[in-house]
CSV table of C-alpha atoms in Angstrom, one decimal:
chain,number,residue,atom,x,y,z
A,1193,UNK,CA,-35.8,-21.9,8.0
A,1194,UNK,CA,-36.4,-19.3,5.6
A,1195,UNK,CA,-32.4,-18.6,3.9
A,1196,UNK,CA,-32.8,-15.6,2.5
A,1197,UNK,CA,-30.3,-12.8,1.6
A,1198,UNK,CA,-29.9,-9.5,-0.2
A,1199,UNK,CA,-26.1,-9.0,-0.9
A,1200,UNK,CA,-25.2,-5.1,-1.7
A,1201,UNK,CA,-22.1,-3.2,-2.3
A,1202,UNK,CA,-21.0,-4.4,-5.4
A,1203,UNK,CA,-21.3,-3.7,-8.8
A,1204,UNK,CA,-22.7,-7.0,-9.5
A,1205,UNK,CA,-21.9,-10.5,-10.7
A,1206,UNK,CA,-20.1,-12.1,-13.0
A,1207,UNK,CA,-17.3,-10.0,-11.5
A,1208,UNK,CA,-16.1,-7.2,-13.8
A,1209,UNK,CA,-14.4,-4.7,-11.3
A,1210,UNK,CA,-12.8,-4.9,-7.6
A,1211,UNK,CA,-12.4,-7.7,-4.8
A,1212,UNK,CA,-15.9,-7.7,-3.5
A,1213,UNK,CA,-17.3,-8.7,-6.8
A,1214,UNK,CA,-15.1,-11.4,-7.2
A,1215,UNK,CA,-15.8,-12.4,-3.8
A,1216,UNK,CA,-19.7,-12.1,-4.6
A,1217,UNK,CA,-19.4,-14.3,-7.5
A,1218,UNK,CA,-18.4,-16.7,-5.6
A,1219,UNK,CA,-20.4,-16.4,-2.8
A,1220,UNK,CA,-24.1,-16.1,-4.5
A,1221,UNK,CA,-24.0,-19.6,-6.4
A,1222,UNK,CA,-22.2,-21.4,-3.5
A,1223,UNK,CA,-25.5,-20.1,-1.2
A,1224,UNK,CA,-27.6,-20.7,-4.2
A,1225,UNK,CA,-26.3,-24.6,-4.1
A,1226,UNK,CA,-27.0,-24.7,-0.4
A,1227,UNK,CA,-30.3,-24.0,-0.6
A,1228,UNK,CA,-30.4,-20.0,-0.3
A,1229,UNK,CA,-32.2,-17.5,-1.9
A,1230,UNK,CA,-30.0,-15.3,-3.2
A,1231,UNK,CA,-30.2,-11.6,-4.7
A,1232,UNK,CA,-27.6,-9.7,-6.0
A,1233,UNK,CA,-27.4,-6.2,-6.8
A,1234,UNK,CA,-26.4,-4.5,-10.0
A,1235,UNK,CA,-24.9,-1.6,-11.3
A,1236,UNK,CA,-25.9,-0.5,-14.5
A,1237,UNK,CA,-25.2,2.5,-17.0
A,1238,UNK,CA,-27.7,5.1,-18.1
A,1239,UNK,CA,-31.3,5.4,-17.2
A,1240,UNK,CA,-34.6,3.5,-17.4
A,1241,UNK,CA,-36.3,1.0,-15.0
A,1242,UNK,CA,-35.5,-1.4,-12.5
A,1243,UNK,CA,-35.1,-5.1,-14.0
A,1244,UNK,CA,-34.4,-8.3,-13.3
A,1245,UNK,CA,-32.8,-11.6,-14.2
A,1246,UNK,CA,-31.4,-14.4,-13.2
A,1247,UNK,CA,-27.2,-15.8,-13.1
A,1248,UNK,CA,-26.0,-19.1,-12.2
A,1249,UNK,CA,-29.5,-19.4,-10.0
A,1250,UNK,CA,-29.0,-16.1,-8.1
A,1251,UNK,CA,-31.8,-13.3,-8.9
A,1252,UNK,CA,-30.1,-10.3,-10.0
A,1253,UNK,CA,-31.6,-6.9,-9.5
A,1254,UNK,CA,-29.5,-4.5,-12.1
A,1255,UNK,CA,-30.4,-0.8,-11.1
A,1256,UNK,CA,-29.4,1.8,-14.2
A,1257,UNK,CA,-28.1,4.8,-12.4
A,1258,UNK,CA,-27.5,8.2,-15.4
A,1259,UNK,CA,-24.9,9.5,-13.2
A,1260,UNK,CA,-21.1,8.8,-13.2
A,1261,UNK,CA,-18.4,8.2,-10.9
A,1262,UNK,CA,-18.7,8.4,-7.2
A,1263,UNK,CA,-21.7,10.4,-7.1
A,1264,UNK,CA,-23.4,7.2,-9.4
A,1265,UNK,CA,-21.9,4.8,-7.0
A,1266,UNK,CA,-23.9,7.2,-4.0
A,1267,UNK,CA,-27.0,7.1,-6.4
A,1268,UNK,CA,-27.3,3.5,-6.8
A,1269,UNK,CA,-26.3,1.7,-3.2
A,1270,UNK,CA,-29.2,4.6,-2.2
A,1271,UNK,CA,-31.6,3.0,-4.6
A,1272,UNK,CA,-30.8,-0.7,-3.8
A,1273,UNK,CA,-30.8,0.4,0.3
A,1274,UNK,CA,-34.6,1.6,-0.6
A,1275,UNK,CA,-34.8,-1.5,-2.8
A,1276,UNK,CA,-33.7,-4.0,-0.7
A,1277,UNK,CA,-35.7,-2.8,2.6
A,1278,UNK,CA,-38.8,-3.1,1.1
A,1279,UNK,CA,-38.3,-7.1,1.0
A,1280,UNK,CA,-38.0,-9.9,4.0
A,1281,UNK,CA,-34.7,-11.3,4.8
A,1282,UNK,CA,-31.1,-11.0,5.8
A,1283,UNK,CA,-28.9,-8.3,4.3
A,1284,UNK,CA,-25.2,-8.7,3.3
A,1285,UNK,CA,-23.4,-5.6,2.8
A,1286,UNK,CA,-20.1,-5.1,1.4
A,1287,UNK,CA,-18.2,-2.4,2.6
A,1288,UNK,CA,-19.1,1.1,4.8
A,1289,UNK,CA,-18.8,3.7,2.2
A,1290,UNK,CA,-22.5,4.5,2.2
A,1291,UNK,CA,-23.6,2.9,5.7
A,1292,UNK,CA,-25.4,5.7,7.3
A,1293,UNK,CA,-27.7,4.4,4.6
A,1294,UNK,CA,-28.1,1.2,6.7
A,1295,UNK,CA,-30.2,3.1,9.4
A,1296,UNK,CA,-33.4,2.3,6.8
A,1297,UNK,CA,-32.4,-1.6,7.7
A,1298,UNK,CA,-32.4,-0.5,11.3
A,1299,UNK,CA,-35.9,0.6,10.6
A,1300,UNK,CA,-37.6,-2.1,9.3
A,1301,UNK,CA,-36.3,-4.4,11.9
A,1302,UNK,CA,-34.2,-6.3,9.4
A,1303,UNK,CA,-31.2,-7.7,10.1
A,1304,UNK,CA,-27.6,-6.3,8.4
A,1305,UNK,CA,-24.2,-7.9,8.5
A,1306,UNK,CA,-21.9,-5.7,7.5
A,1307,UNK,CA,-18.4,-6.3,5.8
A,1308,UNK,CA,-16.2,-3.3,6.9
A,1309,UNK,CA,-13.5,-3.9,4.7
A,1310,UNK,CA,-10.7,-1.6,5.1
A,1311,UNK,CA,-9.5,1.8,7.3
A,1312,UNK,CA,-10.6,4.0,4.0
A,1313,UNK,CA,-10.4,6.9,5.5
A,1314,UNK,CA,-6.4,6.6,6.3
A,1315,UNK,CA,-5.8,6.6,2.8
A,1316,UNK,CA,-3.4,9.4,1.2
A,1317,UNK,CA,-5.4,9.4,-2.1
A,1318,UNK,CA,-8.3,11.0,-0.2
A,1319,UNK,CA,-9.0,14.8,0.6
A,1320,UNK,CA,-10.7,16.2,3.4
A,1321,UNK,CA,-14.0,15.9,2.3
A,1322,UNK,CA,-14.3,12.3,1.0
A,1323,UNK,CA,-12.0,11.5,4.6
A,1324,UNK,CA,-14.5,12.6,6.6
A,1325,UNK,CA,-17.1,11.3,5.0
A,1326,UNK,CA,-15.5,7.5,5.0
A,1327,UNK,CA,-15.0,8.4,8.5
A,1328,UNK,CA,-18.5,9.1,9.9
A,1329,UNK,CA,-19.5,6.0,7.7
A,1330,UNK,CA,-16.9,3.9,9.0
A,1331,UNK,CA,-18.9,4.7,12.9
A,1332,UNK,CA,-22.5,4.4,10.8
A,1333,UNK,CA,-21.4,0.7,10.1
A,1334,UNK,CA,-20.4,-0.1,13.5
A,1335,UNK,CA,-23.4,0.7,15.1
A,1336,UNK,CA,-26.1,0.6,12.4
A,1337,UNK,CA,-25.1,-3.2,11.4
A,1338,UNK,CA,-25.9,-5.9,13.5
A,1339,UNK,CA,-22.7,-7.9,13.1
A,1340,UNK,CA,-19.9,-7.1,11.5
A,1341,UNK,CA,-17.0,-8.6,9.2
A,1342,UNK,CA,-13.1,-8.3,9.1
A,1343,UNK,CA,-11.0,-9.6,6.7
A,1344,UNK,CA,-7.7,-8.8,8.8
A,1345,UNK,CA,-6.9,-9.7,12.5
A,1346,UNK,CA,-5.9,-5.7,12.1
A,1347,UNK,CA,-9.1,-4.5,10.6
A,1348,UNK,CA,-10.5,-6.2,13.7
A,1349,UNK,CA,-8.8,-4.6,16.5
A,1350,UNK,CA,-9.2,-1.1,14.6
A,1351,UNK,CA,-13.5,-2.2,14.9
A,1352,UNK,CA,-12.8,-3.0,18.7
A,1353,UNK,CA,-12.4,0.7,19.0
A,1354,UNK,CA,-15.8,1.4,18.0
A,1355,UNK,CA,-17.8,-1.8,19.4
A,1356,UNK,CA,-17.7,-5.2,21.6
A,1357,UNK,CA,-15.2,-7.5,20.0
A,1358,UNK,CA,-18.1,-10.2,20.1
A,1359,UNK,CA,-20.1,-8.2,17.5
A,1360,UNK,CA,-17.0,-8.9,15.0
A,1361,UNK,CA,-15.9,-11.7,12.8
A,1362,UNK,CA,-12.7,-11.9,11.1
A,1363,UNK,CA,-13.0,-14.1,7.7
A,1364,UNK,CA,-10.3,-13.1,5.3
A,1365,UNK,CA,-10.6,-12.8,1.9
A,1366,UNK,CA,-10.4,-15.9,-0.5
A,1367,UNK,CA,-8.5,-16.7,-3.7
A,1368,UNK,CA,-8.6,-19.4,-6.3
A,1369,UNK,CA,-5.4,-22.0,-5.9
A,1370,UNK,CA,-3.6,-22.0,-9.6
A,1371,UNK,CA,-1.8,-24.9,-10.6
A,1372,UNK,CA,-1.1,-23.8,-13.9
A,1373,UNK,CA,-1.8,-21.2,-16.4
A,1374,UNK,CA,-1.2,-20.7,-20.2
A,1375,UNK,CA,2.2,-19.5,-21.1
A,1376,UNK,CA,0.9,-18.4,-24.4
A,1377,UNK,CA,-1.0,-15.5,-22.7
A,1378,UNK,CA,2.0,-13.9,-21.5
A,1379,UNK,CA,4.0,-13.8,-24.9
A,1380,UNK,CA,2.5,-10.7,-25.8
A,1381,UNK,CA,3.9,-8.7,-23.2
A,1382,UNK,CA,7.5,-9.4,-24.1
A,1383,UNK,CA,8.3,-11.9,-21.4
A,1384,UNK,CA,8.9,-15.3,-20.8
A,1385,UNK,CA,8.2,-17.9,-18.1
A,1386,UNK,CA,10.1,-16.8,-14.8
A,1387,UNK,CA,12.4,-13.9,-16.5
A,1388,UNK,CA,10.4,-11.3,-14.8
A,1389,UNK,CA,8.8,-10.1,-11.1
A,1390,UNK,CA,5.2,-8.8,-11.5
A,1391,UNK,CA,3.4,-5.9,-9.4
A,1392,UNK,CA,-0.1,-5.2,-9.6
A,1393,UNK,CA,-1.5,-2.1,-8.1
A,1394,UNK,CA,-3.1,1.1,-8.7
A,1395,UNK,CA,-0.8,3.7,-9.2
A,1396,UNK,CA,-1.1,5.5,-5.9
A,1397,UNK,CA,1.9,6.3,-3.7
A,1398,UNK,CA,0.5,4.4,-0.6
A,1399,UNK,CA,1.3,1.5,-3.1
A,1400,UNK,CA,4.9,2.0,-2.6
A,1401,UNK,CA,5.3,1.7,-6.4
A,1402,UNK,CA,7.9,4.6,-7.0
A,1403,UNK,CA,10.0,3.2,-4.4
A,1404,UNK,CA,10.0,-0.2,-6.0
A,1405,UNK,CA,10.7,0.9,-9.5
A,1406,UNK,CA,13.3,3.7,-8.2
A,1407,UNK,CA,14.7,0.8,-6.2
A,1408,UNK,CA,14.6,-1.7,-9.5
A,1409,UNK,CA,15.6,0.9,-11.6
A,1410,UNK,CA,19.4,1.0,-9.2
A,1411,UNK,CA,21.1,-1.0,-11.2
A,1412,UNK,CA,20.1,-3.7,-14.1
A,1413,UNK,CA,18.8,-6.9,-12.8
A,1414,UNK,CA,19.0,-8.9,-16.3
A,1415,UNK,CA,15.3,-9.3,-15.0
A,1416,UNK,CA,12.2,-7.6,-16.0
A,1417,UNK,CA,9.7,-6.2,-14.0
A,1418,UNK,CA,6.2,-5.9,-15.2
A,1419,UNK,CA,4.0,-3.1,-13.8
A,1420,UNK,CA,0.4,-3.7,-14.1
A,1421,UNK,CA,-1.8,-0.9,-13.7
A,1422,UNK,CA,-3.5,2.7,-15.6
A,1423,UNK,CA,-0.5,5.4,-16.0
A,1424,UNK,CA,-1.8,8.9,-17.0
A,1425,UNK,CA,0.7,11.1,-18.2
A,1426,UNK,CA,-1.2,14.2,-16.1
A,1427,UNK,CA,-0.9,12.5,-13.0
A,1428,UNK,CA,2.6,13.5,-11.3
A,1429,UNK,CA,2.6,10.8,-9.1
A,1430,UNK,CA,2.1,8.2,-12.3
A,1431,UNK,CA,4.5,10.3,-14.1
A,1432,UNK,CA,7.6,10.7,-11.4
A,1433,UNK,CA,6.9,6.3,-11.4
A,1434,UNK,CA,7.2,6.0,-15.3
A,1435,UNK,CA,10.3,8.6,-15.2
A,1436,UNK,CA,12.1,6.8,-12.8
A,1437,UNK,CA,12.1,3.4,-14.7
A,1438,UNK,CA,15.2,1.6,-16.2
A,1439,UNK,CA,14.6,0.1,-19.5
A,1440,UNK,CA,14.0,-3.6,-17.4
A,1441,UNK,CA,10.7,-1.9,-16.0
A,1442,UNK,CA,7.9,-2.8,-18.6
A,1443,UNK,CA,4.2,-1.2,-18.3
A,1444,UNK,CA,1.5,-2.6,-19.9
A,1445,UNK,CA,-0.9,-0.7,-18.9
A,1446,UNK,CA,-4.3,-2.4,-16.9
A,1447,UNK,CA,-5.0,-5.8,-17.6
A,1448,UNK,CA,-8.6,-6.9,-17.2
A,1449,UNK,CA,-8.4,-10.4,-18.6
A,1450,UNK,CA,-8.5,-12.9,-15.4
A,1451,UNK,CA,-7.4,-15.0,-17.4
A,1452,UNK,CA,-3.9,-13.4,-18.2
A,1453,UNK,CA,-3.8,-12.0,-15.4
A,1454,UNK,CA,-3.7,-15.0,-13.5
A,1455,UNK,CA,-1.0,-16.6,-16.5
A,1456,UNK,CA,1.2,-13.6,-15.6
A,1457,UNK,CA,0.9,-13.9,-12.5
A,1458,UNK,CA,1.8,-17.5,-12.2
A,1459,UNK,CA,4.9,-17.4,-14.4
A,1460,UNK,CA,6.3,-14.6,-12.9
A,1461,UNK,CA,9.9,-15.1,-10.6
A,1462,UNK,CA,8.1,-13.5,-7.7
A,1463,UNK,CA,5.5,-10.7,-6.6
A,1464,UNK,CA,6.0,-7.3,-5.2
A,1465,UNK,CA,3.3,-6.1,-3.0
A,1466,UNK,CA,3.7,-2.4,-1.6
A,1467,UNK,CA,0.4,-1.6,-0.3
A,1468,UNK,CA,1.2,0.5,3.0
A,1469,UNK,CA,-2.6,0.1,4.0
A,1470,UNK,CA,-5.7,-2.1,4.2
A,1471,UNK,CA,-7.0,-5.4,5.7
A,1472,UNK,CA,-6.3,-8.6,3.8
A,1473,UNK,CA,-5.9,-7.7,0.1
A,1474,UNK,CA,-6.9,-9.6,-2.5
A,1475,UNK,CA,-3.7,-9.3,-5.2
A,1476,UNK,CA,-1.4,-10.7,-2.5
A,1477,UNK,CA,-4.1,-13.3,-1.6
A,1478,UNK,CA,-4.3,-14.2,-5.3
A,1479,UNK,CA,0.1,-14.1,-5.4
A,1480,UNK,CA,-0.3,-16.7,-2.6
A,1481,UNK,CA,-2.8,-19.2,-4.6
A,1482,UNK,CA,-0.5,-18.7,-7.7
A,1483,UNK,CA,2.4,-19.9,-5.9
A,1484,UNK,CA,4.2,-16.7,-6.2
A,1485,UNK,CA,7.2,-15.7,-4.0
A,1486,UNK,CA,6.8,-13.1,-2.0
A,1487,UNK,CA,8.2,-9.4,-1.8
A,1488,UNK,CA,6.1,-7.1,0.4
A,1489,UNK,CA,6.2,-3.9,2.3
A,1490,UNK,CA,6.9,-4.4,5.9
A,1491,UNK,CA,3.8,-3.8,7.7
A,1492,UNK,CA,1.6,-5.8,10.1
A,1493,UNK,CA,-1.4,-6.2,7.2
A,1494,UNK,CA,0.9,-7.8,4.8
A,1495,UNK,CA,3.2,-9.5,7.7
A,1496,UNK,CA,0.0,-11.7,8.7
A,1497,UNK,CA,-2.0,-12.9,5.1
A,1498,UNK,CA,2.1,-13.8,3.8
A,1499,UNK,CA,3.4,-14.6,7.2
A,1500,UNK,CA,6.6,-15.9,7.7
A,1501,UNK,CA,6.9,-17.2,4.0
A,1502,UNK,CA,7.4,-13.5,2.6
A,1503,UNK,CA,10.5,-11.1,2.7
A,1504,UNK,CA,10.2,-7.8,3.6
A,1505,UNK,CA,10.9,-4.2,3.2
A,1506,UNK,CA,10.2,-0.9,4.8
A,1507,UNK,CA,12.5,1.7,2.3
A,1508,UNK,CA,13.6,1.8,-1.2
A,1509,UNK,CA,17.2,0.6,0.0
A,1510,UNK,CA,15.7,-2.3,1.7
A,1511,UNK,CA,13.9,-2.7,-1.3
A,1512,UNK,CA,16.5,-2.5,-3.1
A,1513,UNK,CA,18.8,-5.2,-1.2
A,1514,UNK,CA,15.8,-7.7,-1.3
A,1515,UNK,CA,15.6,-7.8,-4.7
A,1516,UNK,CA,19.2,-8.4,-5.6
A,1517,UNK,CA,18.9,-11.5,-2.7
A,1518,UNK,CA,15.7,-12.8,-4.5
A,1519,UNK,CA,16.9,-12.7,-8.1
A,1520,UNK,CA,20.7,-14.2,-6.5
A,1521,UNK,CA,19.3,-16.9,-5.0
A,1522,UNK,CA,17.2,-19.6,-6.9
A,1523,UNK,CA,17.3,-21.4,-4.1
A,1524,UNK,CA,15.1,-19.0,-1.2
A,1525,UNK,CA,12.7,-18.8,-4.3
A,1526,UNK,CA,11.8,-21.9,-4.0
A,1527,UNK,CA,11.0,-21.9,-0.9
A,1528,UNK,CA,8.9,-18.7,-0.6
A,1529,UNK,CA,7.3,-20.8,-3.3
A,1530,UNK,CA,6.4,-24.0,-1.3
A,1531,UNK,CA,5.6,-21.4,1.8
A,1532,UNK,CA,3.1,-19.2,-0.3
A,1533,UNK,CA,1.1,-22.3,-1.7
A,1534,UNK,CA,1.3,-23.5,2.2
A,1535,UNK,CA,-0.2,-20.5,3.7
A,1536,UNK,CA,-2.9,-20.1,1.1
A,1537,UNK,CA,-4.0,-23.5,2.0
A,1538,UNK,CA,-4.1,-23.1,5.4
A,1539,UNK,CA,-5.8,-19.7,5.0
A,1540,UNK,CA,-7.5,-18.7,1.6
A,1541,UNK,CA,-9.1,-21.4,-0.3
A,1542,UNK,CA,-12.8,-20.2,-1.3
A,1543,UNK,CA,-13.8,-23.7,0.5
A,1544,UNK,CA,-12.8,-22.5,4.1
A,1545,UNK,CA,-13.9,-18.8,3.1
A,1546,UNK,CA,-17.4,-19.2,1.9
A,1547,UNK,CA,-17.6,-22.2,4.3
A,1548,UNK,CA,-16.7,-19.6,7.4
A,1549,UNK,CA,-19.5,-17.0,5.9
A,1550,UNK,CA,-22.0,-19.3,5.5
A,1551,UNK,CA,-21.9,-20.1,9.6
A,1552,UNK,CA,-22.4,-16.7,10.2
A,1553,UNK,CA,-24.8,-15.6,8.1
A,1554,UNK,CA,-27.0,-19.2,9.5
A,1555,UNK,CA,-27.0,-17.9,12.7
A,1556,UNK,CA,-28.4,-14.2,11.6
A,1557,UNK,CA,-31.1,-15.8,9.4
């Protein structure tokens, strides 16, 4: 058997950017150490020629694209479609946003599995435009893959819509487990060990993060709570968030380093998680494998990766109440603890992920 496979869709490993290249960075050299041949491909900035290398045993094909932005994005999963369809071998592609492209797989007989990531068209951050383009790509990928991936039980149903359910797999997405982290990375930020709640999300109002800090902000909380993420002080939206903030609320700004991220993360009393939309998402994931308690906005995407371990809110009141309970209670944090580290084992260890992708992508080889 010839294991071959082009994965696309990213911007390339060693993960730099979103969820899917940290997901690709682990995939590519577990395949590698199973025997695959693996090929990865790679964003790069400015112009000049194709080139090639190799990382951790997987050949990477790094494709400099001139243009910025979205419009570069377009550019280069064009030029690695073109790229990749003039080789043998199974295709792995990482999100919808460009699969009408897909049809040239569909042409050369070779086989495409598809992740379809999220609804991304539902988003509020989108105009009518980029909408309906997510939108005619989101049927593209049903019917020009050959078998698709969910990462949510939700995502899945939404993809029954479109095509058979038996043309769908549902593998979540998978997270390191942290057992402990640095406390020395976290200094800098003015905090200590367990005196503050973290959130991490971009500053987007389907985050629920003016809600949160409006619902922080009520009264002080002789906590902190550290807001991770890019404020612009020309974005309304990231400027009504900042306004709104009590002196407890602390922004840092983005925070790239995995490294304190992941200390932050771990040390913090618990996690809030407002995303509204989306399949399984990766922060919360990563909140589970850090042992974090659990804070959440009440809907049935974040109800199944936290499951009954989380506490819940639909409104800034509820918000509100659920935060005076956490930070009054040592006790319930405990738990939500024990219960995240439970459910990410049971779930969304990178063994049982990669494991579960692996099977599939044998039986389309």
């Amino acid at each position: 058997m010839n294991k071959s496979i082009r994965i696309l869709g990213t911007r390339g490993v060693p993960a730099a950017h979103g969820g899917f290249e940290t997901f690709a960075e682990h995939l590519a050299p577990y395949l590698v150490e199973r025997g695959w041949q693996v090929t990865v491909y790679c964003q790069e900035d400015g112009a000049g020629p194709v080139f090639e290398d190799a990382w951790r045993g997987v050949r990477r094909v790094r494709m400099p694209v001139a243009t910025g932005g979205a419009a570069g994005t377009i550019v280069f999963d064009w030029k690695s479609t073109v790229h990749a369809a003039g080789e043998k071998g199974l295709v792995l592609t990482l999100g919808y946003n460009t699969a009408v492209f897909c049809a040239l797989y569909r042409l050369r007989g070779l086989k495409n599995v598809i992740n379809m990531d999220g609804v991304e068209w539902r988003r509020q951050k989108w105009g009518a435009v980029a909408k309906t383009w997510f939108w005619l790509n989101d049927w593209a990928g049903c019917w020009l893959g050959n078998h698709l991936v969910a990462d949510h039980p939700e995502i899945k149903k939404h993809l029954t819509t479109r095509v058979a359910a038996d043309k769908i797999t549902m593998i979540p997405y998978g997270s390191d487990q942290v057992g402990e982290a640095d406390a020395g990375l976290i200094a800098p930020y003015g905090v200590a060990p367990g005196d503050y709640a973290i959130l991490i999300a971009r500053a987007e109002p389907e985050n629920s993060i003016l809600e949160v800090v409006q619902a922080w902000s009520r009264k002080a909380r002789g906590c902190k709570l550290l807001v991770l993420g890019k404020y612009d002080p020309d974005h309304a939206y990231q400027r009504a968030v900042k306004a709104a903030a009590s002196d407890e609320v602390i922004f840092p700004g983005a925070v790239y380093d995995k490294a304190v991220v992941q200390a932050l993360r771990f040390h913090s009393r618990f996690y809030v998680h407002g995303h509204q939309v989306g399949g399984t998402n990766p922060s919360l994931v990563e909140a589970l494998g850090a042992g974090n308690a659990v804070l959440a906005h009440d809907n049935l995407y974040n109800r199944w990766v936290a499951g009954e371990g989380g506490v819940y809110f639909s409104s800034e009141d509820g918000c509100a109440q659920q935060i005076g309970a956490l930070l009054g209670d040592p006790g319930q944090l405990v738990q939500l603890q024990a219960a995240s580290r439970a459910r990410h084992a049971a779930e969304f260890t990178w063994d049982k992920i990669l494991g579960d992708y692996e099977r599939l992508l044998l039986a389309w080889v």
